PDB file of C-alpha atoms in Angstrom:
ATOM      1  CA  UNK A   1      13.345 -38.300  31.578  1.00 39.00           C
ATOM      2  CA  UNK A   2      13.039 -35.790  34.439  1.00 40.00           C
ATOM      3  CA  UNK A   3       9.529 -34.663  36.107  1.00 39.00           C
ATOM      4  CA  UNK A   4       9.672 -30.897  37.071  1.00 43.00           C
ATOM      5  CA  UNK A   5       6.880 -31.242  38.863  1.00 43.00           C
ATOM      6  CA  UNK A   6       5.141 -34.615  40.305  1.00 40.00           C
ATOM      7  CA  UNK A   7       1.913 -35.115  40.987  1.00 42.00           C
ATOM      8  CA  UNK A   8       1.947 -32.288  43.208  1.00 45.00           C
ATOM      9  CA  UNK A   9      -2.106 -31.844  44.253  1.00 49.00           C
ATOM     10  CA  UNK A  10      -4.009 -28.406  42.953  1.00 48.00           C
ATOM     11  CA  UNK A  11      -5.260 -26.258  44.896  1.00 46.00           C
ATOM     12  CA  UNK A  12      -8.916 -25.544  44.635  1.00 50.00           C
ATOM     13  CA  UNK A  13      -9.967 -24.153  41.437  1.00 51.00           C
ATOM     14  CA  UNK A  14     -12.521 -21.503  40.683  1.00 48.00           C
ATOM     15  CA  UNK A  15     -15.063 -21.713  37.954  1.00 47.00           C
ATOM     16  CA  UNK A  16     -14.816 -18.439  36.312  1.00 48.00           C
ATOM     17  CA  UNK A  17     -11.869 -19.511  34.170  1.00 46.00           C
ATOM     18  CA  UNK A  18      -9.303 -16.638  32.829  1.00 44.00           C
ATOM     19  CA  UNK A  19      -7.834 -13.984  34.120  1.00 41.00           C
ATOM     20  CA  UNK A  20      -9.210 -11.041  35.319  1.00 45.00           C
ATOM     21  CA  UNK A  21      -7.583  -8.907  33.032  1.00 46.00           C
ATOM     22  CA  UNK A  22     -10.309  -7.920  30.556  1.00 49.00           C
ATOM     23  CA  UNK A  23      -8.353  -9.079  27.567  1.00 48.00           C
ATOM     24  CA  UNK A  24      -9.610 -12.723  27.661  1.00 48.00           C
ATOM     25  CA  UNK A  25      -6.411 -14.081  26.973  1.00 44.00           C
ATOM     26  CA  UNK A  26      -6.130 -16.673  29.601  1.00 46.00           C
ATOM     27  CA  UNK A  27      -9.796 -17.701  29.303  1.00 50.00           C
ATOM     28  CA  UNK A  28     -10.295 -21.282  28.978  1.00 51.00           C
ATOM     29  CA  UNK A  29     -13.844 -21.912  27.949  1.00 52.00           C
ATOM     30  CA  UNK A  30     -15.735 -24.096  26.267  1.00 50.00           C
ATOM     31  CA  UNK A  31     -15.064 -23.163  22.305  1.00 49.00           C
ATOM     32  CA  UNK A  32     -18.192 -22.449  20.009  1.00 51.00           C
ATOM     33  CA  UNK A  33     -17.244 -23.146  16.951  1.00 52.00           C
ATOM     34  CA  UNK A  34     -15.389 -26.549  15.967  1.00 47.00           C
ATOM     35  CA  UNK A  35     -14.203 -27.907  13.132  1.00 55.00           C
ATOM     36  CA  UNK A  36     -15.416 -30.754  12.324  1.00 79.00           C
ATOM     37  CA  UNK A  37     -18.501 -32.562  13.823  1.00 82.00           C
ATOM     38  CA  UNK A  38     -17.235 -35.380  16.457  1.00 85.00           C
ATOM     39  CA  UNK A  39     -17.050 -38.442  15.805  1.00 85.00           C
ATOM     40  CA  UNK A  40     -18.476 -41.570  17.160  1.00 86.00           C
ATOM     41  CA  UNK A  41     -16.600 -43.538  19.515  1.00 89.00           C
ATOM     42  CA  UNK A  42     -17.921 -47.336  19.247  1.00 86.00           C
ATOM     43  CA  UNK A  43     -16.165 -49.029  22.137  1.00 89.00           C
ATOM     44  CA  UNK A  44     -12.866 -50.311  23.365  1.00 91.00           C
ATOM     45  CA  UNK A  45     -10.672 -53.482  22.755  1.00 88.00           C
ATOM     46  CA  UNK A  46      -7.699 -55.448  24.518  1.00 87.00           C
ATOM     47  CA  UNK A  47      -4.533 -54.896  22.341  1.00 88.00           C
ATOM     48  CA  UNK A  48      -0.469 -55.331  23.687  1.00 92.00           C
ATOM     49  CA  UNK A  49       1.311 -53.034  24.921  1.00 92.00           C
ATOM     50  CA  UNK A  50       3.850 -53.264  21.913  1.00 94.00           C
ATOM     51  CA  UNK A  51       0.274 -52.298  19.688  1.00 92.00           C
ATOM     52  CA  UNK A  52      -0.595 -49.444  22.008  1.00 92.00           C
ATOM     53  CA  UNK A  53       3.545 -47.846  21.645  1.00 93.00           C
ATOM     54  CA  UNK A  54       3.388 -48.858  17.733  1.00 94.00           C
ATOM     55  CA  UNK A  55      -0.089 -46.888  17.409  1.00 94.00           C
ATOM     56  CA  UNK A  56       1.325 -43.529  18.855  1.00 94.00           C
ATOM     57  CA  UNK A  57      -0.108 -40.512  17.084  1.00 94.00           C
ATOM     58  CA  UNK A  58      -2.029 -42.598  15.522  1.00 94.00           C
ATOM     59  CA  UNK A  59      -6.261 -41.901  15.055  1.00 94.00           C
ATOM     60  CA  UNK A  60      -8.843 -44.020  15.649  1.00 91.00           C
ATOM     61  CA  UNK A  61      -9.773 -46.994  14.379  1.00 87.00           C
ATOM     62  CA  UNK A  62      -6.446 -47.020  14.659  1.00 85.00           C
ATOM     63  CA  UNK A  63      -5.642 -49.679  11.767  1.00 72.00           C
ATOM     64  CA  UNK A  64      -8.862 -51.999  12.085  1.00 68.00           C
ATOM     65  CA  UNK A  65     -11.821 -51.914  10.405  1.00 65.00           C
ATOM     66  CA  UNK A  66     -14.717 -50.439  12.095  1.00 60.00           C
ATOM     67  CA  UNK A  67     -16.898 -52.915  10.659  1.00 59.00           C
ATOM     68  CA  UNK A  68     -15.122 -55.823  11.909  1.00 53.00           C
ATOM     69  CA  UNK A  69     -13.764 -55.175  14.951  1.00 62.00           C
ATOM     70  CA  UNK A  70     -15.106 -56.190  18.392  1.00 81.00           C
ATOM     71  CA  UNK A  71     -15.493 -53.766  21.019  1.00 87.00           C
ATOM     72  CA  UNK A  72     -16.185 -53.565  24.680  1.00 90.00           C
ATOM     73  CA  UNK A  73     -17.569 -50.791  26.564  1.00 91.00           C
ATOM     74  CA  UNK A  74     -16.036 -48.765  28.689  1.00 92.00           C
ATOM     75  CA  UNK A  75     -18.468 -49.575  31.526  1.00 92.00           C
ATOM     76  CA  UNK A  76     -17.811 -53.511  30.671  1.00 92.00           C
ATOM     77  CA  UNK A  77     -13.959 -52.992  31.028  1.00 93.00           C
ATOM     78  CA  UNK A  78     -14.609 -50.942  34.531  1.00 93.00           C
ATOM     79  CA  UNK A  79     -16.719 -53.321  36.032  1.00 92.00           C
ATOM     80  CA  UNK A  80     -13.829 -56.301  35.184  1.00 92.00           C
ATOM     81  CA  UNK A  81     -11.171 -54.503  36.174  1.00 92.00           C
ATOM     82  CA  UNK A  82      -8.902 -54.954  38.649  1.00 91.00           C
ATOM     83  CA  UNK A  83      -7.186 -51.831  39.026  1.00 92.00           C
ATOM     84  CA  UNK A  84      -7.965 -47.839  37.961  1.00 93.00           C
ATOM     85  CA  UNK A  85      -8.530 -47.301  34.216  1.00 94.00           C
ATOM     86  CA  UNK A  86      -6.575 -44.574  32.201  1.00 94.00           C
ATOM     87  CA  UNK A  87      -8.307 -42.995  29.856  1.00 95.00           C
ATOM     88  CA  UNK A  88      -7.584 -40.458  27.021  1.00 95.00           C
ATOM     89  CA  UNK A  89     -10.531 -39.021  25.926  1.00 95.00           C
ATOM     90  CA  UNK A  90      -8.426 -36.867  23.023  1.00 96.00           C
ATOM     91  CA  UNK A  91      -8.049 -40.512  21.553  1.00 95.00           C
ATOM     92  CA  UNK A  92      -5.022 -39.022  19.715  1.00 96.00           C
ATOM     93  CA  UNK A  93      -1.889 -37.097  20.907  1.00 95.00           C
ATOM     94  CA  UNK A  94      -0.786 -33.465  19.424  1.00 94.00           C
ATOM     95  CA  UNK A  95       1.930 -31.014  19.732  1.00 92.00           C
ATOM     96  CA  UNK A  96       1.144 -30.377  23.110  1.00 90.00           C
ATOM     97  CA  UNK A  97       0.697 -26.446  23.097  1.00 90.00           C
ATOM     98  CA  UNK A  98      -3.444 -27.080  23.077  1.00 93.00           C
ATOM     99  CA  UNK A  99      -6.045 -29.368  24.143  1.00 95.00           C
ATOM    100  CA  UNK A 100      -8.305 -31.307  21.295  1.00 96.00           C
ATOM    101  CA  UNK A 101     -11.608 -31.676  21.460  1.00 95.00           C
ATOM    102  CA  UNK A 102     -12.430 -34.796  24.063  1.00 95.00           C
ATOM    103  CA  UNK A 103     -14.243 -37.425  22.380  1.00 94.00           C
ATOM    104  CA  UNK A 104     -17.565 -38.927  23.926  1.00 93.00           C
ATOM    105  CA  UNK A 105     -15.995 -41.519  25.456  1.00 93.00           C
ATOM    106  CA  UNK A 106     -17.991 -41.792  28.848  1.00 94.00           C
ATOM    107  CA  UNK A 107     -21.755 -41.397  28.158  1.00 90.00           C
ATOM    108  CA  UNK A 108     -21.804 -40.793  31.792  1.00 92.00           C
ATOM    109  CA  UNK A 109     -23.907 -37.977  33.901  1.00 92.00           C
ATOM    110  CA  UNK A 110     -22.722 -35.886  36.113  1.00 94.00           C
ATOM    111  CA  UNK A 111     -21.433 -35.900  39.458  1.00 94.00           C
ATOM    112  CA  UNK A 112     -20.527 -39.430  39.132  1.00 95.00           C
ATOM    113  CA  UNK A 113     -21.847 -42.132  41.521  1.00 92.00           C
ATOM    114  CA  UNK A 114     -20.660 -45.437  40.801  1.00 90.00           C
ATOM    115  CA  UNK A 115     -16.846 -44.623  40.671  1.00 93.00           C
ATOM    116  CA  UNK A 116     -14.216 -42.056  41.616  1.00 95.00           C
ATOM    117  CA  UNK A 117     -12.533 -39.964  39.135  1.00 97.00           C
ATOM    118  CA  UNK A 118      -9.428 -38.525  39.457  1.00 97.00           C
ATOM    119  CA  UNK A 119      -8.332 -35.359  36.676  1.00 97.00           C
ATOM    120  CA  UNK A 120      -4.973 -35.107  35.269  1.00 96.00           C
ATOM    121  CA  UNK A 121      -2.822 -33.031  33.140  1.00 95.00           C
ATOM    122  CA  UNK A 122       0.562 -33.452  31.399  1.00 93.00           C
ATOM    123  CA  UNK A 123       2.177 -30.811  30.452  1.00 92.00           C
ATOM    124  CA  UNK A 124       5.117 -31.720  27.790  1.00 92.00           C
ATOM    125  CA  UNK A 125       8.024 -28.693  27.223  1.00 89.00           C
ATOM    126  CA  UNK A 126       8.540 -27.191  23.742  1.00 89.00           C
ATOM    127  CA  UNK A 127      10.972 -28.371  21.841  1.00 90.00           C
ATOM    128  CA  UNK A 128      14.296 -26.167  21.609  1.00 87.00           C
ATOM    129  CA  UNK A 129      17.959 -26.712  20.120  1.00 84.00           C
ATOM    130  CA  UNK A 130      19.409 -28.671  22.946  1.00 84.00           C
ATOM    131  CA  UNK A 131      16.248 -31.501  23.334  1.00 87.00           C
ATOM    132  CA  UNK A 132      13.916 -32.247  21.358  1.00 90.00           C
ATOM    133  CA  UNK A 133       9.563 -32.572  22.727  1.00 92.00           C
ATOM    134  CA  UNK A 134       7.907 -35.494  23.958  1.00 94.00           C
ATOM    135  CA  UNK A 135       5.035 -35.168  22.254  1.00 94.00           C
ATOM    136  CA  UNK A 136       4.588 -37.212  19.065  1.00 94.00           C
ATOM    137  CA  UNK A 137       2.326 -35.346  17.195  1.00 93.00           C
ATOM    138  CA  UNK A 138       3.272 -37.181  13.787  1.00 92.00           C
ATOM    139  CA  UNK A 139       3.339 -41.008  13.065  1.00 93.00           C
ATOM    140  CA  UNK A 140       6.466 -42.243  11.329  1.00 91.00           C
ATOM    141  CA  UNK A 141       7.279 -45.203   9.022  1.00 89.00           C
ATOM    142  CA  UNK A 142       8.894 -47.222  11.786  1.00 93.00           C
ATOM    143  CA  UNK A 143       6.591 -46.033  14.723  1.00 94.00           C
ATOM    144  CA  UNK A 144       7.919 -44.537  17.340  1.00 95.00           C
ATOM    145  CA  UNK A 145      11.568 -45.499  16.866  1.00 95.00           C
ATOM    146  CA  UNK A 146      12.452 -42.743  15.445  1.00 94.00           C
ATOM    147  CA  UNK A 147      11.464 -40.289  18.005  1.00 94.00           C
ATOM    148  CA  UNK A 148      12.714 -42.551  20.734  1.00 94.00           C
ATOM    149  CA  UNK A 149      15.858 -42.574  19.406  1.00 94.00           C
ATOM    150  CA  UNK A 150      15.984 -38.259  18.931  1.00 92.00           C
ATOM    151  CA  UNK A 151      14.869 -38.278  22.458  1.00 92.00           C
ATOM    152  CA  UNK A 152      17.806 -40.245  23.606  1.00 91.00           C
ATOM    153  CA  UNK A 153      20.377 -38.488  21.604  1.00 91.00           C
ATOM    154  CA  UNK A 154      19.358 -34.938  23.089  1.00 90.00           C
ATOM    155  CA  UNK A 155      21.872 -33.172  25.118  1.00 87.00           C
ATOM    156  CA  UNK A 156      19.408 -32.420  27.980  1.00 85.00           C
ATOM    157  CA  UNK A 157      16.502 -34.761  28.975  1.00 83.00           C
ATOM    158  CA  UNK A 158      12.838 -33.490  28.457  1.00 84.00           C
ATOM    159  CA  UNK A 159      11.301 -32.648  31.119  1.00 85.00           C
ATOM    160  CA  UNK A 160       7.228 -32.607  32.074  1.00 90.00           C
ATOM    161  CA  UNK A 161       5.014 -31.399  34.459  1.00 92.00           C
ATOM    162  CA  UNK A 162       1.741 -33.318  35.817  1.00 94.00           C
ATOM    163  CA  UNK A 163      -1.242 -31.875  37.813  1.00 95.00           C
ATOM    164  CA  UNK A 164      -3.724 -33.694  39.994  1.00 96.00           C
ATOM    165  CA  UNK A 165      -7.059 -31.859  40.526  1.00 96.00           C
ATOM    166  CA  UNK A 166      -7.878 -32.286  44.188  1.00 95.00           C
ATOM    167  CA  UNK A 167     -10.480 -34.984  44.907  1.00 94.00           C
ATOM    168  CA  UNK A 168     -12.657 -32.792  46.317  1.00 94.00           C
ATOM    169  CA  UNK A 169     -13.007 -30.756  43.161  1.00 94.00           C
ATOM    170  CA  UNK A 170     -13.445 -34.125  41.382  1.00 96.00           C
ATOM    171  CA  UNK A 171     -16.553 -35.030  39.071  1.00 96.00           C
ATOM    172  CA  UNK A 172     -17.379 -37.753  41.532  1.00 96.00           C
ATOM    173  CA  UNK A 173     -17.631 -35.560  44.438  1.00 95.00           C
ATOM    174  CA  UNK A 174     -21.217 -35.559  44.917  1.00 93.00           C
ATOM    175  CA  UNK A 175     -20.938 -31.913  46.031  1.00 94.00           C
ATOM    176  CA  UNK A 176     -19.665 -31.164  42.158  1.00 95.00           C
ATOM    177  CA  UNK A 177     -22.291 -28.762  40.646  1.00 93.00           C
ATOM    178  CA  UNK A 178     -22.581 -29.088  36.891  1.00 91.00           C
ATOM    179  CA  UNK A 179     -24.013 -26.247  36.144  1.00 89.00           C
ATOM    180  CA  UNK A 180     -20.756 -24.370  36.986  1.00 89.00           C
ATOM    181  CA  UNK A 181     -18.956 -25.928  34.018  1.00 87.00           C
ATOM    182  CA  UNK A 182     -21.787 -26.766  31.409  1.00 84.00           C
ATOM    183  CA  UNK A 183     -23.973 -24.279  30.363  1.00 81.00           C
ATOM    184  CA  UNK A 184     -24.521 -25.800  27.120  1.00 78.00           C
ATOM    185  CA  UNK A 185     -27.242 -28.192  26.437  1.00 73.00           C
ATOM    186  CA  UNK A 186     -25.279 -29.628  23.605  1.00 71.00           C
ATOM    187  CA  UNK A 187     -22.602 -31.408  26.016  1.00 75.00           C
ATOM    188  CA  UNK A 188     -25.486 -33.010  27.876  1.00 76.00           C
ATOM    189  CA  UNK A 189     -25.362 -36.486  25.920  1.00 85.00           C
ATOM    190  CA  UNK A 190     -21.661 -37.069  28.037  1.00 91.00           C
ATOM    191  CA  UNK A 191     -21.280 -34.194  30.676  1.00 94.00           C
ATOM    192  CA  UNK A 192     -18.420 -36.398  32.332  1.00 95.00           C
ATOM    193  CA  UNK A 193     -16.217 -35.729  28.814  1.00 95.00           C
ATOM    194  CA  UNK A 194     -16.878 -32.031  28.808  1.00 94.00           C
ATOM    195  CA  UNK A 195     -16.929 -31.279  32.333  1.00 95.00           C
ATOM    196  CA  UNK A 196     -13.012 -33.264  32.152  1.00 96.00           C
ATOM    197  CA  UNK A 197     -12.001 -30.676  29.562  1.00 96.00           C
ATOM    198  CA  UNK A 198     -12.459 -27.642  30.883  1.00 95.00           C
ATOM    199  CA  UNK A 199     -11.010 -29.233  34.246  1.00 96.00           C
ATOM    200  CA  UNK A 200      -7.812 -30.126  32.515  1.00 96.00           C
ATOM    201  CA  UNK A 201      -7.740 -26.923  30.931  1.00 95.00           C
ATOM    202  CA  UNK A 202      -8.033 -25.152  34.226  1.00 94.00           C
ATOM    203  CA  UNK A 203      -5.778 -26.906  36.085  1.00 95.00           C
ATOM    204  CA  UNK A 204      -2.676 -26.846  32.757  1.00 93.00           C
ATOM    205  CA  UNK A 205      -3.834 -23.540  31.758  1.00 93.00           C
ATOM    206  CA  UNK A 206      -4.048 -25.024  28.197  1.00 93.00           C
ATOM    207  CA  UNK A 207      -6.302 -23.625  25.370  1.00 94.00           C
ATOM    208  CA  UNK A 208      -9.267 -25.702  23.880  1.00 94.00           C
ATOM    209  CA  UNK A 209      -8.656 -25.789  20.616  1.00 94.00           C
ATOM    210  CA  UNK A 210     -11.952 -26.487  19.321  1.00 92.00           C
ATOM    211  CA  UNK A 211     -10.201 -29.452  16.996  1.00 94.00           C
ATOM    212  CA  UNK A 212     -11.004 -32.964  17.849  1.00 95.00           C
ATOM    213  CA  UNK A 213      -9.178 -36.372  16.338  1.00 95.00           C
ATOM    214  CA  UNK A 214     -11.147 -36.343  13.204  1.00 94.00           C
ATOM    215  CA  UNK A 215      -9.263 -33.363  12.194  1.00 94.00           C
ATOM    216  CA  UNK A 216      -6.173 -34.901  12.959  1.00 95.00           C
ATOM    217  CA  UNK A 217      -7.706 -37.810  10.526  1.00 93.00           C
ATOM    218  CA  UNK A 218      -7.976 -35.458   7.631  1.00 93.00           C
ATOM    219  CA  UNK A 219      -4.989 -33.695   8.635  1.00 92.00           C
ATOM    220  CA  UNK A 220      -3.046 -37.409   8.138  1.00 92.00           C
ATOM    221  CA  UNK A 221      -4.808 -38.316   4.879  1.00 91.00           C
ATOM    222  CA  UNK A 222      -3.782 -35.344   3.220  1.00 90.00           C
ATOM    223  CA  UNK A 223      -0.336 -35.320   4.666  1.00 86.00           C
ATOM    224  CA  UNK A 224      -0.034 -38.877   3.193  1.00 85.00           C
ATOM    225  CA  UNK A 225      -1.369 -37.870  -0.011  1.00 85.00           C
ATOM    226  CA  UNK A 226       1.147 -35.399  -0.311  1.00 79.00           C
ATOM    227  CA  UNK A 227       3.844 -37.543   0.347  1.00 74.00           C
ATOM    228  CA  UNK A 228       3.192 -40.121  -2.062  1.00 66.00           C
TER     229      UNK A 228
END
């Protein structure tokens, strides 16, 4: 796998996203209308790392009951760690050409005080005839094997692109101004989430979609149904 361009530090961002071209078709706001209403995300838990490549593309609860699972915060799992925490707040993957809804997975104000926060985006090519994407939007029978093995059979290796916001336009700069990105009283309940959206869209120039994981949910249920 090549990296066309590595962690190679934004410049600073402004926070009138789009173009100035009157058309709005490089705007990157905050979407109106969704699909679906979000979910509720009811903690974390320790799995292996074979779990974690076997549950790719996969949705949330991700194979365990929701009832009988036990869960950590993601507060608990800071404070005992030993080393920086990645998190995914789409809590799924997709085809890479948009950017889901992020779930509420910090319940966290904003700028952020106890911790730093550094904002990333991966950017994954289309596929075309020569190699196929790295995105694997679609769970298969024999998780992820299948892909793995198209993606080592292509003629020319995938390549991706990954974009660090600078620190200082971080959410845990306490010169960050919230009101900048938020304007909505809605995304108040976890500004950190929303505020990390449009961020990632900014700095990937990716469209919002408006879609979060539970779509992808019924999306999978009906594709299943189908198939059987």
């Amino acid at each position: 796998m090549t990296t066309s361009k590595s962690l190679e530090n934004s410049t600073p961002i402004s926070y009138a996203p789009g173009r100035r071209t009157g058309t709005g078709s490089a705007n990157v706001q905050s979407p109106r209308k969704t699909t679906t209403l979000p979910g509720t995300i009811l903690g974390f838990r320790r799995v292996s790392l074979l779990s974690m490549i076997t549950f790719t593309g996969q949705v949330p609860p991700f194979g365990h009951s929701a009832s009988t699972a036990s869960y950590s915060s993601l507060e608990d799992l800071r404070k005992a760690a030993e080393r920086p925490i990645v998190v995914f707040p789409e809590c799924t993957t997709s085809n890479g050409r948009g950017l889901l809804r992020f779930a509420k997975v910090f319940q966290t104000e904003v700028p952020v005080k106890k911790y730093q926060v550094f904002v990333m985006c991966v950017r994954y090519d289309p596929p075309t005839s020569l190699a196929p994407t790295l995105t694997l939007s679609i769970p298969s029978l024999l998780n992820p094997l299948p892909h793995l093995f198209s993606l080592a059979a292509s003629l020319s290796p995938p390549a991706i692109s990954i974009r660090l916001l600078a620190p200082s336009e971080s959410p845990s700069s306490q010169l960050f101004v919230v009101s900048e990105i938020i304007t909505d009283a809605t995304f108040n309940d976890d500004q950190l989430a929303e505020v990390c959206a449009a961020l990632v869209a900014q700095i990937g120039k990716m469209k919002r979609t408006g879609m979060g994981w539970e779509d992808k949910a019924s999306f999978l249920e009906f594709y299943r149904g189908k198939r059987n």
